[in-house]
GROMACS .gro file of C-alpha atoms in nm:
model
  301
    1MET     CA    1  -0.002  -0.001  -0.001
    2GLN     CA    2   0.152   0.332  -0.111
    3ILE     CA    3   0.085   0.668   0.042
    4GLU     CA    4   0.017   0.834  -0.297
    5ASP     CA    5  -0.250   0.574  -0.367
    6LEU     CA    6  -0.431   0.665  -0.043
    7ARG     CA    7  -0.392   1.031  -0.124
    8SER     CA    8  -0.536   0.988  -0.476
    9PHE     CA    9  -0.833   0.778  -0.350
   10ALA     CA   10  -0.915   1.049  -0.089
   11GLN     CA   11  -0.902   1.320  -0.355
   12VAL     CA   12  -1.131   1.127  -0.591
   13VAL     CA   13  -1.387   1.075  -0.318
   14ARG     CA   14  -1.358   1.428  -0.183
   15PHE     CA   15  -1.414   1.589  -0.521
   16GLY     CA   16  -1.681   1.345  -0.625
   17GLY     CA   17  -1.528   1.170  -0.920
   18PHE     CA   18  -1.212   1.120  -1.133
   19THR     CA   19  -1.287   1.413  -1.364
   20ALA     CA   20  -1.331   1.663  -1.083
   21ALA     CA   21  -1.035   1.531  -0.886
   22ALA     CA   22  -0.809   1.561  -1.197
   23ARG     CA   23  -0.924   1.919  -1.254
   24GLU     CA   24  -0.865   2.023  -0.891
   25THR     CA   25  -0.530   1.845  -0.838
   26GLY     CA   26  -0.377   1.888  -1.178
   27GLN     CA   27  -0.329   1.516  -1.232
   28THR     CA   28  -0.449   1.310  -1.521
   29LYS     CA   29  -0.759   1.088  -1.489
   30ALA     CA   30  -0.550   0.790  -1.594
   31ARG     CA   31  -0.300   0.846  -1.313
   32LEU     CA   32  -0.574   0.875  -1.049
   33SER     CA   33  -0.752   0.561  -1.185
   34LYS     CA   34  -0.432   0.365  -1.185
   35ARG     CA   35  -0.356   0.459  -0.821
   36VAL     CA   36  -0.708   0.380  -0.699
   37ALA     CA   37  -0.706   0.049  -0.884
   38ARG     CA   38  -0.374  -0.039  -0.724
   39LEU     CA   39  -0.506   0.047  -0.377
   40GLU     CA   40  -0.813  -0.172  -0.448
   41HIS     CA   41  -0.579  -0.461  -0.547
   42ASP     CA   42  -0.372  -0.414  -0.231
   43LEU     CA   43  -0.681  -0.413  -0.010
   44GLY     CA   44  -0.851  -0.689  -0.195
   45ALA     CA   45  -1.183  -0.491  -0.212
   46ARG     CA   46  -1.370  -0.270  -0.448
   47LEU     CA   47  -1.372   0.092  -0.321
   48ILE     CA   48  -1.549   0.271  -0.603
   49GLU     CA   49  -1.813   0.148  -0.855
   50ARG     CA   50  -1.752   0.345  -1.166
   51SER     CA   51  -1.866   0.349  -1.527
   52THR     CA   52  -1.889   0.607  -1.799
   53ARG     CA   53  -2.208   0.748  -1.651
   54SER     CA   54  -2.195   0.669  -1.274
   55PHE     CA   55  -1.966   0.701  -0.973
   56ARG     CA   56  -2.045   0.542  -0.640
   57VAL     CA   57  -1.831   0.480  -0.335
   58THR     CA   58  -1.890   0.137  -0.191
   59ASP     CA   59  -1.948   0.062   0.176
   60VAL     CA   60  -1.591  -0.059   0.207
   61GLY     CA   61  -1.476   0.251   0.028
   62THR     CA   62  -1.659   0.474   0.262
   63GLU     CA   63  -1.490   0.316   0.567
   64VAL     CA   64  -1.155   0.329   0.399
   65TYR     CA   65  -1.207   0.690   0.306
   66GLN     CA   66  -1.284   0.784   0.674
   67GLN     CA   67  -0.955   0.625   0.780
   68CYS     CA   68  -0.777   0.754   0.472
   69GLN     CA   69  -0.865   1.114   0.556
   70THR     CA   70  -0.700   1.090   0.893
   71ILE     CA   71  -0.382   0.930   0.743
   72VAL     CA   72  -0.358   1.184   0.462
   73GLU     CA   73  -0.412   1.478   0.696
   74SER     CA   74  -0.139   1.345   0.926
   75ILE     CA   75   0.096   1.299   0.632
   76GLU     CA   76   0.031   1.647   0.498
   77ALA     CA   77   0.084   1.796   0.843
   78THR     CA   78   0.417   1.613   0.866
   79GLU     CA   79   0.517   1.730   0.520
   80ALA     CA   80   0.431   2.089   0.623
   81ILE     CA   81   0.653   2.056   0.934
   82ALA     CA   82   0.937   1.916   0.723
   83SER     CA   83   0.902   2.194   0.463
   84ARG     CA   84   0.912   2.459   0.740
   85LEU     CA   85   1.223   2.302   0.894
   86ARG     CA   86   1.393   2.292   0.553
   87THR     CA   87   1.349   2.663   0.504
   88ASP     CA   88   1.334   2.824   0.856
   89VAL     CA   89   1.643   2.864   1.074
   90SER     CA   90   1.465   2.723   1.381
   91GLY     CA   91   1.468   2.417   1.609
   92THR     CA   92   1.701   2.268   1.870
   93LEU     CA   93   2.072   2.190   1.807
   94HIS     CA   94   2.254   1.933   2.027
   95VAL     CA   95   2.622   2.023   2.046
   96SER     CA   96   2.913   1.838   2.213
   97CYS     CA   97   3.218   2.032   2.319
   98PRO     CA   98   3.515   1.980   2.556
   99PRO     CA   99   3.495   2.204   2.862
  100GLY     CA  100   3.819   2.387   2.790
  101LEU     CA  101   3.735   2.451   2.429
  102ALA     CA  102   3.396   2.593   2.532
  103HIS     CA  103   3.581   2.880   2.712
  104TYR     CA  104   3.699   3.043   2.392
  105LEU     CA  105   3.488   2.864   2.123
  106GLY     CA  106   3.163   2.817   2.305
  107SER     CA  107   2.998   3.079   2.518
  108GLU     CA  108   3.070   3.400   2.319
  109VAL     CA  109   3.015   3.251   1.974
  110ILE     CA  110   2.704   3.068   2.090
  111ALA     CA  111   2.557   3.393   2.230
  112ASP     CA  112   2.620   3.576   1.909
  113PHE     CA  113   2.456   3.291   1.716
  114LEU     CA  114   2.143   3.287   1.934
  115ILE     CA  115   2.107   3.661   1.908
  116ARG     CA  116   2.118   3.635   1.534
  117TYR     CA  117   1.879   3.338   1.511
  118PRO     CA  118   1.614   3.384   1.790
  119LEU     CA  119   1.414   3.072   1.685
  120VAL     CA  120   1.703   2.838   1.743
  121ARG     CA  121   1.770   2.667   2.077
  122VAL     CA  122   2.113   2.507   2.166
  123ARG     CA  123   2.188   2.237   2.412
  124MET     CA  124   2.568   2.229   2.464
  125HIS     CA  125   2.692   1.918   2.634
  126LEU     CA  126   3.045   1.965   2.785
  127THR     CA  127   3.248   1.648   2.786
  128THR     CA  128   3.604   1.535   2.709
  129ARG     CA  129   3.463   1.210   2.580
  130ARG     CA  130   3.448   1.157   2.204
  131VAL     CA  131   3.068   1.119   2.163
  132ASN     CA  132   2.899   0.907   1.900
  133LEU     CA  133   2.701   1.165   1.702
  134ILE     CA  134   2.454   0.913   1.551
  135ASN     CA  135   2.384   0.689   1.848
  136GLU     CA  136   2.377   0.973   2.100
  137ARG     CA  137   2.178   1.202   1.875
  138PHE     CA  138   2.415   1.497   1.856
  139ASP     CA  139   2.391   1.729   1.559
  140ILE     CA  140   2.757   1.845   1.581
  141ALA     CA  141   3.066   1.818   1.793
  142LEU     CA  142   3.354   2.061   1.847
  143ARG     CA  143   3.674   1.877   1.907
  144ILE     CA  144   4.048   1.918   1.959
  145ALA     CA  145   4.260   1.639   1.806
  146LEU     CA  146   4.610   1.568   1.688
  147GLU     CA  147   4.479   1.357   1.402
  148SER     CA  148   4.193   1.358   1.157
  149GLU     CA  149   3.856   1.188   1.201
  150THR     CA  150   3.865   0.831   1.071
  151ASP     CA  151   3.490   0.770   1.052
  152GLN     CA  152   3.405   0.802   0.685
  153SER     CA  153   3.040   0.867   0.753
  154LEU     CA  154   3.125   1.200   0.923
  155THR     CA  155   3.223   1.534   0.767
  156MET     CA  156   3.497   1.725   0.951
  157ARG     CA  157   3.568   2.098   0.908
  158GLN     CA  158   3.875   2.257   1.055
  159LEU     CA  159   3.835   2.579   1.239
  160GLY     CA  160   4.201   2.643   1.334
  161ARG     CA  161   4.492   2.511   1.530
  162ALA     CA  162   4.558   2.529   1.907
  163ARG     CA  163   4.910   2.603   2.017
  164ARG     CA  164   4.986   2.519   2.371
  165ILE     CA  165   5.230   2.736   2.563
  166LEU     CA  166   5.391   2.748   2.912
  167VAL     CA  167   5.244   3.003   3.153
  168ALA     CA  168   5.266   3.103   3.511
  169SER     CA  169   5.161   3.395   3.731
  170PRO     CA  170   5.403   3.684   3.810
  171THR     CA  171   5.394   3.606   4.179
  172PHE     CA  172   5.488   3.239   4.119
  173LEU     CA  173   5.777   3.338   3.893
  174GLU     CA  174   5.909   3.573   4.160
  175LEU     CA  175   5.939   3.287   4.395
  176MET     CA  176   6.040   3.024   4.143
  177PRO     CA  177   6.210   3.168   3.840
  178ILE     CA  178   6.222   2.955   3.525
  179HIS     CA  179   6.534   2.986   3.317
  180ASN     CA  180   6.519   2.672   3.100
  181VAL     CA  181   6.307   2.359   3.046
  182GLU     CA  182   6.519   2.168   3.302
  183SER     CA  183   6.393   2.409   3.565
  184LEU     CA  184   6.047   2.262   3.527
  185ASN     CA  185   6.162   1.948   3.715
  186ALA     CA  186   6.192   2.159   4.035
  187VAL     CA  187   5.858   2.345   4.035
  188PRO     CA  188   5.492   2.252   4.081
  189ILE     CA  189   5.323   2.145   3.758
  190LEU     CA  190   4.952   2.179   3.675
  191GLY     CA  191   4.850   1.886   3.461
  192SER     CA  192   4.568   1.847   3.202
  193GLY     CA  193   4.554   1.467   3.220
  194GLU     CA  194   4.369   1.233   3.456
  195HIS     CA  195   4.653   1.106   3.671
  196LEU     CA  196   4.818   1.276   3.960
  197GLU     CA  197   5.116   1.038   3.945
  198HIS     CA  198   5.239   1.137   3.602
  199GLU     CA  199   5.192   1.407   3.340
  200ARG     CA  200   5.383   1.378   3.015
  201TRP     CA  201   5.485   1.695   2.838
  202GLU     CA  202   5.637   1.680   2.486
  203LEU     CA  203   5.776   2.024   2.415
  204ILE     CA  204   5.924   2.151   2.080
  205ARG     CA  205   6.170   2.437   2.049
  206ASP     CA  206   6.151   2.679   1.760
  207ASP     CA  207   6.466   2.524   1.610
  208GLY     CA  208   6.308   2.174   1.611
  209GLN     CA  209   6.475   2.038   1.930
  210THR     CA  210   6.239   1.835   2.150
  211HIS     CA  211   6.215   1.791   2.529
  212ASN     CA  212   6.008   1.507   2.671
  213ALA     CA  213   5.954   1.476   3.044
  214VAL     CA  214   5.715   1.321   3.290
  215TYR     CA  215   5.605   1.523   3.595
  216ARG     CA  216   5.407   1.456   3.908
  217PRO     CA  217   5.153   1.741   3.893
  218ARG     CA  218   5.026   1.924   4.203
  219LEU     CA  219   4.684   1.952   4.042
  220CYS     CA  220   4.538   1.791   3.737
  221SER     CA  221   4.208   1.843   3.557
  222ASN     CA  222   4.064   1.776   3.215
  223ASP     CA  223   3.903   2.121   3.236
  224SER     CA  224   4.159   2.374   3.098
  225GLY     CA  225   3.962   2.656   3.268
  226VAL     CA  226   4.037   2.503   3.606
  227ILE     CA  227   4.410   2.471   3.516
  228ARG     CA  228   4.427   2.826   3.383
  229GLU     CA  229   4.273   2.970   3.703
  230ALA     CA  230   4.505   2.764   3.911
  231ALA     CA  231   4.796   2.915   3.726
  232VAL     CA  232   4.659   3.261   3.773
  233ASN     CA  233   4.639   3.191   4.144
  234GLY     CA  234   5.006   3.103   4.155
  235LEU     CA  235   4.977   2.724   4.208
  236GLY     CA  236   5.220   2.621   3.937
  237ILE     CA  237   5.331   2.603   3.576
  238ALA     CA  238   5.055   2.522   3.318
  239LEU     CA  239   5.072   2.404   2.960
  240VAL     CA  240   4.759   2.558   2.807
  241ALA     CA  241   4.621   2.662   2.470
  242GLU     CA  242   4.739   3.008   2.377
  243ARG     CA  243   4.395   3.106   2.248
  244GLY     CA  244   4.244   3.011   2.582
  245CYS     CA  245   4.444   3.259   2.794
  246ILE     CA  246   4.466   3.563   2.568
  247ALA     CA  247   4.279   3.786   2.817
  248GLU     CA  248   4.504   3.677   3.106
  249LEU     CA  249   4.821   3.729   2.905
  250ALA     CA  250   4.703   4.078   2.804
  251ALA     CA  251   4.607   4.165   3.161
  252GLY     CA  252   4.938   4.036   3.296
  253SER     CA  253   4.784   3.783   3.531
  254LEU     CA  254   4.972   3.518   3.337
  255ILE     CA  255   5.315   3.536   3.177
  256HIS     CA  256   5.429   3.336   2.875
  257ILE     CA  257   5.748   3.163   2.992
  258LEU     CA  258   6.012   2.995   2.779
  259PRO     CA  259   5.847   3.137   2.463
  260GLN     CA  260   6.080   2.942   2.240
  261TRP     CA  261   5.924   2.620   2.363
  262HIS     CA  262   5.569   2.495   2.287
  263ALA     CA  263   5.375   2.175   2.259
  264SER     CA  264   5.246   2.021   1.935
  265GLU     CA  265   4.960   2.201   1.778
  266ASN     CA  266   4.617   2.041   1.782
  267ASP     CA  267   4.347   2.074   1.521
  268ILE     CA  268   4.023   2.247   1.630
  269HIS     CA  269   3.740   2.118   1.420
  270MET     CA  270   3.369   2.055   1.388
  271VAL     CA  271   3.229   1.712   1.314
  272PHE     CA  272   2.881   1.649   1.182
  273SER     CA  273   2.708   1.345   1.024
  274SER     CA  274   2.626   1.457   0.665
  275LYS     CA  275   2.557   1.755   0.439
  276LYS     CA  276   2.260   1.573   0.276
  277GLY     CA  277   1.936   1.682   0.429
  278MET     CA  278   2.103   1.922   0.668
  279LEU     CA  279   1.858   2.149   0.850
  280PRO     CA  280   1.904   2.523   0.806
  281ALA     CA  281   1.975   2.570   1.171
  282LEU     CA  282   2.277   2.340   1.161
  283ARG     CA  283   2.400   2.493   0.833
  284ALA     CA  284   2.367   2.837   0.994
  285PHE     CA  285   2.556   2.713   1.302
  286ILE     CA  286   2.846   2.583   1.095
  287ASP     CA  287   2.867   2.892   0.882
  288HIS     CA  288   2.861   3.115   1.191
  289TYR     CA  289   3.155   2.929   1.341
  290VAL     CA  290   3.348   2.926   1.016
  291ALA     CA  291   3.302   3.299   0.984
  292ARG     CA  292   3.460   3.350   1.324
  293PHE     CA  293   3.773   3.157   1.212
  294PRO     CA  294   3.919   3.289   0.886
  295ASN     CA  295   4.166   2.997   0.859
  296PHE     CA  296   3.880   2.761   0.801
  297GLU     CA  297   3.964   2.461   0.582
  298GLN     CA  298   3.768   2.156   0.490
  299ILE     CA  299   3.999   1.862   0.558
  300ALA     CA  300   3.769   1.559   0.522
  301GLN     CA  301   3.440   1.451   0.380
   0.00000   0.00000   0.00000
């Protein structure tokens, strides 16, 4: 049983015949007749008695029409909703984002987006876990990664790169000056991992020299905002994203130490399931973020 057959049958009954239905709907009588005949075949019952001079809906046809009206009205309402969603920038977006990334990619950009599109709602879920967009019903994920997305069903768009630098507060450096990377072994470290017993830092100097060391951090957190504030409060040396502490560096509450050393750069990117059938709200969200990062580059499809 096909939806278009039900729709055609309902139109024929509603307008009182094949000729009238063809005139009102713009379809041919032959197409309407074919669809009604196919519906009768599927149901195994005669729905309309018709000849060149008469048209009568059978008792079975009357009952089917009553049910058919409800089905067709429901389908048309659903189609209207889908049509509106395809054209209106509205609805709810489910977004996944690491807590630290939300500090400088999330709140301000989201606020601008919601002001621009008042009919859109956003649920931002902060987690360091790599969510499954399909199974967990997320529309898009903001991520930091050293390598590209391997899931071929996902589209990934790069927003930029995050360079991590060494920072500390002025008061901390007055008490514990840092002259070289070897000095890091003798001062408190603020870690971004999950283990207090070891924090591995792989640093690269501007000339290509590397320095790998394992530290026992005084504080560790997977929220870079916590680590940044701990550094501001003089609790230790932190390795944080440069973009994430621009305000503190400008204000002087953090100082960039050993500027010739930094960690490997990480890609900042957006991941979403597909371009096909993308709702306008999601397209607008992606375009809004891309506009905020001029070094946008599509790196996978």
